[in-house]
Amino acid sequence: MRILRSSVVLVKKDDQFLLGFNKKGFNKEKWSGFGGVLQPKEDLKMCALRNTKDQCGLTLEKLEKVGKVEVKFAGVQELVQIHVFISDAFSGDVVESKDMRSQWFTVENFPFDNMWQDAKFWLPAIAEGKKVKGFFVYQNEDLIYHDLNTNTFSNKILRARNMSRATFRR
């Protein structure tokens, strides 16, 4: 079985996440984070940085890996490994690219109706500050199996933000 390694980045600002609406390709007309397939001589972080810059115009200043999601399509001899990163430190302005149109969303308003079905399982967990590891199987575009594990340790970016909020509430 062939393994296709890829990265996806969730950009966070305050209580919002930046998602991109895919204009073409495999994810056409679906919202997602920014990312793509690993290119030769590229590591996962390089892939994440390159794709985020190309797809929404932002230069990320730090990345934290918060998960790995594996996706299998029934009848296809390929496993897609999606390494999920989060960033709340970036520079530049959000721009529309030839591939994506970007928009900020709060967790309560994630556009799950226009996302791959697995996102409704792992994306809220990451937004809560958890790390995730998941395995999902699709029959065409229908999710037919899912298994998700969340780590009890918070991801550093959201844990730090939540700790600073708790300090100000006292």
mmCIF file of N, CA, C and O in Angstrom, residues 2-7 35-40 42 44 47-48 50-51 55 80-81:
data_model
loop_
_atom_site.group_PDB
_atom_site.id
_atom_site.type_symbol
_atom_site.label_atom_id
_atom_site.label_comp_id
_atom_site.label_asym_id
_atom_site.label_seq_id
_atom_site.Cartn_x
_atom_site.Cartn_y
_atom_site.Cartn_z
ATOM 1 N N ARG A 2 0.558 2.174 -0.820
ATOM 2 C CA ARG A 2 1.296 3.427 -0.903
ATOM 3 C C ARG A 2 0.814 4.384 0.191
ATOM 4 O O ARG A 2 -0.386 4.480 0.448
ATOM 5 N N ILE A 3 1.747 5.070 0.829
ATOM 6 C CA ILE A 3 1.410 6.064 1.856
ATOM 7 C C ILE A 3 1.697 7.447 1.287
ATOM 8 O O ILE A 3 2.812 7.733 0.849
ATOM 9 N N LEU A 4 0.704 8.285 1.291
ATOM 10 C CA LEU A 4 0.815 9.655 0.803
ATOM 11 C C LEU A 4 0.883 10.570 2.021
ATOM 12 O O LEU A 4 -0.097 10.727 2.745
ATOM 13 N N ARG A 5 2.062 11.148 2.280
ATOM 14 C CA ARG A 5 2.253 12.016 3.451
ATOM 15 C C ARG A 5 1.910 13.459 3.094
ATOM 16 O O ARG A 5 2.324 13.965 2.057
ATOM 17 N N SER A 6 1.166 14.109 3.984
ATOM 18 C CA SER A 6 0.772 15.491 3.745
ATOM 19 C C SER A 6 0.710 16.242 5.068
ATOM 20 O O SER A 6 0.783 15.656 6.139
ATOM 21 N N SER A 7 0.574 17.549 4.963
ATOM 22 C CA SER A 7 0.422 18.384 6.152
ATOM 23 C C SER A 7 -0.790 19.273 5.977
ATOM 24 O O SER A 7 -1.200 19.576 4.855
ATOM 25 N N GLY A 35 -2.632 23.240 3.351
ATOM 26 C CA GLY A 35 -1.655 22.168 3.300
ATOM 27 C C GLY A 35 -1.623 21.482 1.963
ATOM 28 O O GLY A 35 -2.218 21.930 0.980
ATOM 29 N N GLY A 36 -0.927 20.378 1.953
ATOM 30 C CA GLY A 36 -0.796 19.610 0.735
ATOM 31 C C GLY A 36 0.166 18.465 0.914
ATOM 32 O O GLY A 36 0.628 18.172 2.018
ATOM 33 N N VAL A 37 0.476 17.848 -0.195
ATOM 34 C CA VAL A 37 1.316 16.659 -0.226
ATOM 35 C C VAL A 37 2.791 17.044 -0.126
ATOM 36 O O VAL A 37 3.235 18.035 -0.704
ATOM 37 N N LEU A 38 3.507 16.243 0.619
ATOM 38 C CA LEU A 38 4.945 16.411 0.787
ATOM 39 C C LEU A 38 5.651 16.270 -0.555
ATOM 40 O O LEU A 38 5.391 15.339 -1.304
ATOM 41 N N GLN A 39 6.518 17.218 -0.863
ATOM 42 C CA GLN A 39 7.302 17.189 -2.103
ATOM 43 C C GLN A 39 8.669 16.557 -1.835
ATOM 44 O O GLN A 39 9.119 16.514 -0.690
ATOM 45 N N PRO A 40 9.358 16.069 -2.890
ATOM 46 C CA PRO A 40 10.692 15.489 -2.689
ATOM 47 C C PRO A 40 11.635 16.471 -1.973
ATOM 48 O O PRO A 40 11.577 17.676 -2.212
ATOM 49 N N GLU A 42 11.575 17.489 1.032
ATOM 50 C CA GLU A 42 10.848 18.410 1.899
ATOM 51 C C GLU A 42 10.419 17.631 3.147
ATOM 52 O O GLU A 42 9.994 16.484 3.041
ATOM 53 N N LEU A 44 7.907 17.647 6.779
ATOM 54 C CA LEU A 44 6.515 18.023 7.026
ATOM 55 C C LEU A 44 6.349 19.505 7.353
ATOM 56 O O LEU A 44 5.400 20.150 6.898
ATOM 57 N N CYS A 47 6.723 21.582 4.230
ATOM 58 C CA CYS A 47 5.493 21.421 3.448
ATOM 59 C C CYS A 47 4.391 22.324 4.009
ATOM 60 O O CYS A 47 3.699 23.016 3.261
ATOM 61 N N ALA A 48 4.245 22.325 5.333
ATOM 62 C CA ALA A 48 3.213 23.143 5.980
ATOM 63 C C ALA A 48 3.452 24.634 5.741
ATOM 64 O O ALA A 48 2.528 25.377 5.401
ATOM 65 N N ARG A 50 5.278 26.093 3.322
ATOM 66 C CA ARG A 50 5.158 26.415 1.896
ATOM 67 C C ARG A 50 3.693 26.514 1.473
ATOM 68 O O ARG A 50 3.278 27.485 0.835
ATOM 69 N N ASN A 51 2.910 25.519 1.842
ATOM 70 C CA ASN A 51 1.519 25.509 1.418
ATOM 71 C C ASN A 51 0.700 26.630 2.045
ATOM 72 O O ASN A 51 -0.159 27.221 1.386
ATOM 73 N N GLN A 55 -1.160 29.288 -0.248
ATOM 74 C CA GLN A 55 -2.614 29.203 -0.284
ATOM 75 C C GLN A 55 -3.333 30.382 0.364
ATOM 76 O O GLN A 55 -4.463 30.695 -0.016
ATOM 77 N N VAL A 80 -3.687 8.019 3.116
ATOM 78 C CA VAL A 80 -3.288 9.426 3.216
ATOM 79 C C VAL A 80 -3.008 9.728 4.683
ATOM 80 O O VAL A 80 -3.890 9.589 5.531
ATOM 81 N N GLN A 81 -1.765 10.092 4.987
ATOM 82 C CA GLN A 81 -1.365 10.508 6.330
ATOM 83 C C GLN A 81 -1.351 12.026 6.362
ATOM 84 O O GLN A 81 -0.565 12.653 5.647
#
